[in-house]
Amino acid sequence: MVWIPGGSFTMGSNNHYPEERPERPVEVKGFWIDRYPVTNDDFAKFVEETGYTTVAEIAPDPAAYPGALSQTLVPASLVFEAPRRAIDPNGSVAQWWCFRPGADWRHPEGPESGIEHLGDHPVVHVALADVEAYSDWANAALPTEAEWEFAARGGLEGTEFAWGDTLVPDGIHQANTWQGLFPYANSLEDGWLRTSPVGHYPANGFGLHDMIGNVWEWTADWWATAGDTGLAGKCCGTRPGVRKNERASIDRNDPAGIPRRVLKGGSHLCAPNYCRRYRPAARHAHPVDTSTSHIGFRCVVRGDHP
């Protein structure tokens, strides 16, 4: 882990997506944070010692999903599959997300895949219960959204990205993102179609790797926006997304009523033409029961620096 000294910073952005607004001063106390996302090797050690079974490896309880089709009540996870032809990225995400039985952390693309050569890649297909179980085992916790964003900025204030204001400075990629037209044409300029080994890209100013791109990362905060909390017009105070309100995080259009947490950092699927969330201020709402091939996590430990 890396020690992050506490401090004040400007959280959020007024220049991008509405859910990032408003910019506001936030203060965090010092904390330790993993230098890298939790890897397959890390997670395998946890599973070996505890015998833990992830959410994706267990058939869902029909009572929790009234009206669900029987073929969806099986061990499964969501896997990205690029369409074979050009499509409108503003259409349904079902055009590139596949509900795949047998996909889990050991089988990231489905039952025929494996992680034999992916030990140093971020673990994926982990739902909230899985990452909290790992955190408990590691005597750690998930970072709050404010802690995560402060750490991702690496000491920089007011820049677009974790490394400055240019996405690819001097033609050198700083993170694993999508090059080309999402979701069907990836030019692979950075060399990676899916996840990349942790630490492959340069560290930020705090010595942290992969805070941007590679995989989205779970945080401890329930999803909320300024409009939800009535803080849109205030200049200071706690960031709206920090409010711990599980019920308020539920999408009113979700018949299952699944709470959502804040994800941070973007992933290898973020592209200039679709998801420009490869920035510290970016945030995304995600249901706690859902695992995918592009979401992982890292842990923090709070306390005094020795």
CSV table of N, CA and C in Angstrom, one decimal, residues 67-145:
chain,number,residue,atom,x,y,z
A,67,GLY,N,-40.3,-12.4,-11.8
A,67,GLY,CA,-40.6,-12.3,-13.2
A,67,GLY,C,-39.4,-12.6,-14.1
A,68,ALA,N,-38.2,-12.9,-13.5
A,68,ALA,CA,-37.0,-13.2,-14.3
A,68,ALA,C,-37.2,-14.5,-15.0
A,69,LEU,N,-36.7,-14.6,-16.3
A,69,LEU,CA,-36.7,-15.8,-17.1
A,69,LEU,C,-35.8,-16.9,-16.4
A,70,SER,N,-36.2,-18.1,-16.5
A,70,SER,CA,-35.5,-19.2,-15.8
A,70,SER,C,-34.1,-19.3,-16.4
A,71,GLN,N,-33.9,-19.0,-17.6
A,71,GLN,CA,-32.5,-19.1,-18.2
A,71,GLN,C,-31.6,-18.1,-17.7
A,72,THR,N,-32.1,-17.0,-17.0
A,72,THR,CA,-31.2,-16.0,-16.4
A,72,THR,C,-30.9,-16.3,-15.0
A,73,LEU,N,-31.6,-17.3,-14.4
A,73,LEU,CA,-31.3,-17.6,-13.0
A,73,LEU,C,-30.3,-18.7,-12.9
A,74,VAL,N,-29.1,-18.5,-13.4
A,74,VAL,CA,-28.0,-19.4,-13.5
A,74,VAL,C,-26.8,-18.7,-13.1
A,75,PRO,N,-25.7,-19.4,-12.7
A,75,PRO,CA,-24.4,-18.7,-12.4
A,75,PRO,C,-23.9,-18.1,-13.7
A,76,ALA,N,-23.7,-16.8,-13.7
A,76,ALA,CA,-23.4,-16.1,-14.9
A,76,ALA,C,-22.8,-14.7,-14.6
A,77,SER,N,-22.3,-14.0,-15.6
A,77,SER,CA,-21.8,-12.6,-15.5
A,77,SER,C,-21.9,-12.0,-16.8
A,78,LEU,N,-21.6,-10.6,-16.8
A,78,LEU,CA,-21.7,-9.9,-18.1
A,78,LEU,C,-20.3,-9.8,-18.7
A,79,VAL,N,-20.2,-10.1,-20.0
A,79,VAL,CA,-19.0,-10.1,-20.7
A,79,VAL,C,-19.1,-9.2,-21.9
A,80,PHE,N,-18.1,-8.3,-22.1
A,80,PHE,CA,-18.2,-7.4,-23.3
A,80,PHE,C,-17.8,-8.2,-24.5
A,81,GLU,N,-18.6,-8.0,-25.6
A,81,GLU,CA,-18.3,-8.6,-26.9
A,81,GLU,C,-18.5,-7.5,-28.0
A,82,ALA,N,-17.5,-7.2,-28.7
A,82,ALA,CA,-17.6,-6.2,-29.7
A,82,ALA,C,-18.5,-6.6,-30.8
A,83,PRO,N,-19.4,-5.8,-31.3
A,83,PRO,CA,-20.3,-6.1,-32.4
A,83,PRO,C,-19.4,-6.3,-33.7
A,84,ARG,N,-19.9,-7.1,-34.6
A,84,ARG,CA,-19.1,-7.4,-35.8
A,84,ARG,C,-19.2,-6.4,-36.9
A,85,ARG,N,-20.1,-5.4,-36.7
A,85,ARG,CA,-20.4,-4.4,-37.7
A,85,ARG,C,-20.5,-3.0,-36.9
A,86,ALA,N,-20.5,-2.0,-37.7
A,86,ALA,CA,-20.6,-0.6,-37.2
A,86,ALA,C,-22.0,-0.5,-36.6
A,87,ILE,N,-22.2,0.1,-35.4
A,87,ILE,CA,-23.5,0.3,-34.8
A,87,ILE,C,-23.5,1.7,-34.2
A,88,ASP,N,-24.6,2.2,-33.8
A,88,ASP,CA,-24.8,3.4,-33.1
A,88,ASP,C,-24.5,3.2,-31.6
A,89,PRO,N,-23.5,3.8,-31.1
A,89,PRO,CA,-23.2,3.5,-29.6
A,89,PRO,C,-24.3,4.1,-28.7
A,90,ASN,N,-25.1,4.9,-29.2
A,90,ASN,CA,-26.2,5.5,-28.4
A,90,ASN,C,-27.4,4.5,-28.3
A,91,GLY,N,-27.3,3.4,-28.9
A,91,GLY,CA,-28.3,2.4,-28.8
A,91,GLY,C,-28.2,1.5,-27.6
A,92,SER,N,-29.0,0.4,-27.5
A,92,SER,CA,-29.0,-0.4,-26.3
A,92,SER,C,-27.6,-1.0,-26.0
A,93,VAL,N,-27.2,-1.0,-24.8
A,93,VAL,CA,-26.0,-1.6,-24.4
A,93,VAL,C,-26.0,-3.1,-24.6
A,94,ALA,N,-27.2,-3.7,-24.8
A,94,ALA,CA,-27.3,-5.1,-25.0
A,94,ALA,C,-26.6,-5.5,-26.3
A,95,GLN,N,-26.3,-4.5,-27.1
A,95,GLN,CA,-25.6,-4.8,-28.4
A,95,GLN,C,-24.1,-5.2,-28.2
A,96,TRP,N,-23.6,-4.9,-27.0
A,96,TRP,CA,-22.2,-5.3,-26.7
A,96,TRP,C,-22.0,-6.0,-25.4
A,97,TRP,N,-23.0,-6.0,-24.5
A,97,TRP,CA,-22.9,-6.8,-23.3
A,97,TRP,C,-23.7,-8.1,-23.4
A,98,CYS,N,-22.9,-9.2,-23.1
A,98,CYS,CA,-23.5,-10.5,-23.2
A,98,CYS,C,-23.6,-11.1,-21.8
A,99,PHE,N,-24.9,-11.6,-21.5
A,99,PHE,CA,-25.1,-12.3,-20.3
A,99,PHE,C,-24.6,-13.7,-20.5
A,100,ARG,N,-23.5,-14.1,-19.9
A,100,ARG,CA,-22.8,-15.4,-20.3
A,100,ARG,C,-22.8,-16.3,-19.1
A,101,PRO,N,-23.6,-17.4,-19.1
A,101,PRO,CA,-23.4,-18.5,-18.1
A,101,PRO,C,-22.0,-19.0,-18.1
A,102,GLY,N,-21.5,-19.2,-16.9
A,102,GLY,CA,-20.2,-19.8,-16.7
A,102,GLY,C,-19.1,-18.7,-16.7
A,103,ALA,N,-19.4,-17.5,-16.9
A,103,ALA,CA,-18.4,-16.4,-16.8
A,103,ALA,C,-18.2,-16.0,-15.3
A,104,ASP,N,-17.0,-16.0,-14.9
A,104,ASP,CA,-16.7,-15.6,-13.5
A,104,ASP,C,-15.3,-15.2,-13.4
A,105,TRP,N,-14.8,-15.0,-12.2
A,105,TRP,CA,-13.4,-14.4,-12.1
A,105,TRP,C,-12.4,-15.4,-12.6
A,106,ARG,N,-12.6,-16.7,-12.5
A,106,ARG,CA,-11.7,-17.7,-13.1
A,106,ARG,C,-11.8,-17.8,-14.6
A,107,HIS,N,-13.0,-17.4,-15.1
A,107,HIS,CA,-13.3,-17.6,-16.5
A,107,HIS,C,-13.8,-16.3,-17.1
A,108,PRO,N,-12.9,-15.3,-17.3
A,108,PRO,CA,-13.4,-13.9,-17.6
A,108,PRO,C,-14.1,-13.7,-18.9
A,109,GLU,N,-13.9,-14.6,-19.9
A,109,GLU,CA,-14.7,-14.5,-21.1
A,109,GLU,C,-15.7,-15.6,-21.3
A,110,GLY,N,-15.9,-16.5,-20.3
A,110,GLY,CA,-16.8,-17.5,-20.4
A,110,GLY,C,-16.2,-18.8,-20.0
A,111,PRO,N,-16.9,-19.9,-19.9
A,111,PRO,CA,-16.4,-21.2,-19.4
A,111,PRO,C,-15.2,-21.8,-20.1
A,112,GLU,N,-15.0,-21.4,-21.3
A,112,GLU,CA,-13.8,-22.0,-22.1
A,112,GLU,C,-12.6,-21.1,-21.8
A,113,SER,N,-12.7,-20.0,-21.1
A,113,SER,CA,-11.5,-19.1,-20.9
A,113,SER,C,-10.9,-19.4,-19.6
A,114,GLY,N,-9.8,-18.8,-19.3
A,114,GLY,CA,-9.1,-19.0,-18.0
A,114,GLY,C,-8.2,-17.9,-17.7
A,115,ILE,N,-7.5,-17.9,-16.6
A,115,ILE,CA,-6.6,-16.9,-16.1
A,115,ILE,C,-5.2,-17.3,-15.9
A,116,GLU,N,-4.8,-18.4,-16.6
A,116,GLU,CA,-3.5,-19.0,-16.4
A,116,GLU,C,-2.4,-18.0,-16.6
A,117,HIS,N,-2.6,-17.1,-17.6
A,117,HIS,CA,-1.5,-16.1,-17.9
A,117,HIS,C,-2.0,-14.7,-17.5
A,118,LEU,N,-3.0,-14.6,-16.7
A,118,LEU,CA,-3.5,-13.3,-16.3
A,118,LEU,C,-3.4,-13.1,-14.8
A,119,GLY,N,-2.4,-13.7,-14.1
A,119,GLY,CA,-2.3,-13.5,-12.7
A,119,GLY,C,-2.0,-12.1,-12.2
A,120,ASP,N,-1.4,-11.3,-13.1
A,120,ASP,CA,-1.1,-9.9,-12.7
A,120,ASP,C,-2.1,-8.9,-13.3
A,121,HIS,N,-3.2,-9.4,-13.8
A,121,HIS,CA,-4.3,-8.6,-14.3
A,121,HIS,C,-5.3,-8.4,-13.2
A,122,PRO,N,-6.0,-7.3,-13.3
A,122,PRO,CA,-7.0,-7.0,-12.2
A,122,PRO,C,-8.1,-8.1,-12.2
A,123,VAL,N,-8.5,-8.6,-11.1
A,123,VAL,CA,-9.6,-9.5,-11.0
A,123,VAL,C,-10.9,-8.8,-11.4
A,124,VAL,N,-11.7,-9.5,-12.2
A,124,VAL,CA,-13.0,-9.0,-12.7
A,124,VAL,C,-14.1,-9.9,-12.3
A,125,HIS,N,-15.3,-9.6,-12.7
A,125,HIS,CA,-16.5,-10.4,-12.4
A,125,HIS,C,-16.7,-10.5,-10.9
A,126,VAL,N,-16.5,-9.4,-10.2
A,126,VAL,CA,-16.7,-9.3,-8.8
A,126,VAL,C,-17.8,-8.4,-8.4
A,127,ALA,N,-18.8,-8.8,-7.8
A,127,ALA,CA,-19.9,-8.0,-7.3
A,127,ALA,C,-19.5,-7.4,-5.9
A,128,LEU,N,-20.4,-6.5,-5.4
A,128,LEU,CA,-20.0,-5.8,-4.2
A,128,LEU,C,-19.8,-6.8,-3.0
A,129,ALA,N,-20.6,-7.8,-2.9
A,129,ALA,CA,-20.4,-8.7,-1.8
A,129,ALA,C,-19.1,-9.4,-1.9
A,130,ASP,N,-18.6,-9.6,-3.1
A,130,ASP,CA,-17.3,-10.3,-3.3
A,130,ASP,C,-16.1,-9.4,-2.8
A,131,VAL,N,-16.2,-8.1,-3.2
A,131,VAL,CA,-15.1,-7.2,-2.9
A,131,VAL,C,-15.1,-6.8,-1.4
A,132,GLU,N,-16.3,-6.8,-0.8
A,132,GLU,CA,-16.3,-6.6,0.6
A,132,GLU,C,-15.8,-7.8,1.4
A,133,ALA,N,-16.1,-9.0,0.9
A,133,ALA,CA,-15.6,-10.2,1.6
A,133,ALA,C,-14.1,-10.2,1.5
A,134,TYR,N,-13.5,-9.8,0.4
A,134,TYR,CA,-12.0,-9.8,0.3
A,134,TYR,C,-11.5,-8.7,1.2
A,135,SER,N,-12.1,-7.5,1.2
A,135,SER,CA,-11.6,-6.4,2.1
A,135,SER,C,-11.6,-6.8,3.5
A,136,ASP,N,-12.7,-7.5,4.0
A,136,ASP,CA,-12.7,-8.0,5.4
A,136,ASP,C,-11.6,-8.9,5.7
A,137,TRP,N,-11.3,-9.9,4.7
A,137,TRP,CA,-10.3,-10.8,4.9
A,137,TRP,C,-8.9,-10.1,5.0
A,138,ALA,N,-8.8,-9.1,4.2
A,138,ALA,CA,-7.5,-8.3,4.2
A,138,ALA,C,-7.4,-7.3,5.3
A,139,ASN,N,-8.4,-7.2,6.2
A,139,ASN,CA,-8.4,-6.2,7.2
A,139,ASN,C,-8.3,-4.8,6.6
A,140,ALA,N,-9.1,-4.6,5.6
A,140,ALA,CA,-9.1,-3.3,4.9
A,140,ALA,C,-10.5,-2.9,4.6
A,141,ALA,N,-10.7,-2.0,3.7
A,141,ALA,CA,-12.0,-1.5,3.3
A,141,ALA,C,-12.0,-0.9,1.9
A,142,LEU,N,-13.1,-0.7,1.4
A,142,LEU,CA,-13.2,0.0,0.1
A,142,LEU,C,-13.0,1.5,0.3
A,143,PRO,N,-12.4,2.2,-0.6
A,143,PRO,CA,-12.2,3.7,-0.4
A,143,PRO,C,-13.6,4.4,-0.6
A,144,THR,N,-13.7,5.5,0.1
A,144,THR,CA,-14.9,6.4,-0.2
A,144,THR,C,-14.6,7.0,-1.6
A,145,GLU,N,-15.7,7.6,-2.2
A,145,GLU,CA,-15.5,8.2,-3.5
A,145,GLU,C,-14.5,9.4,-3.3
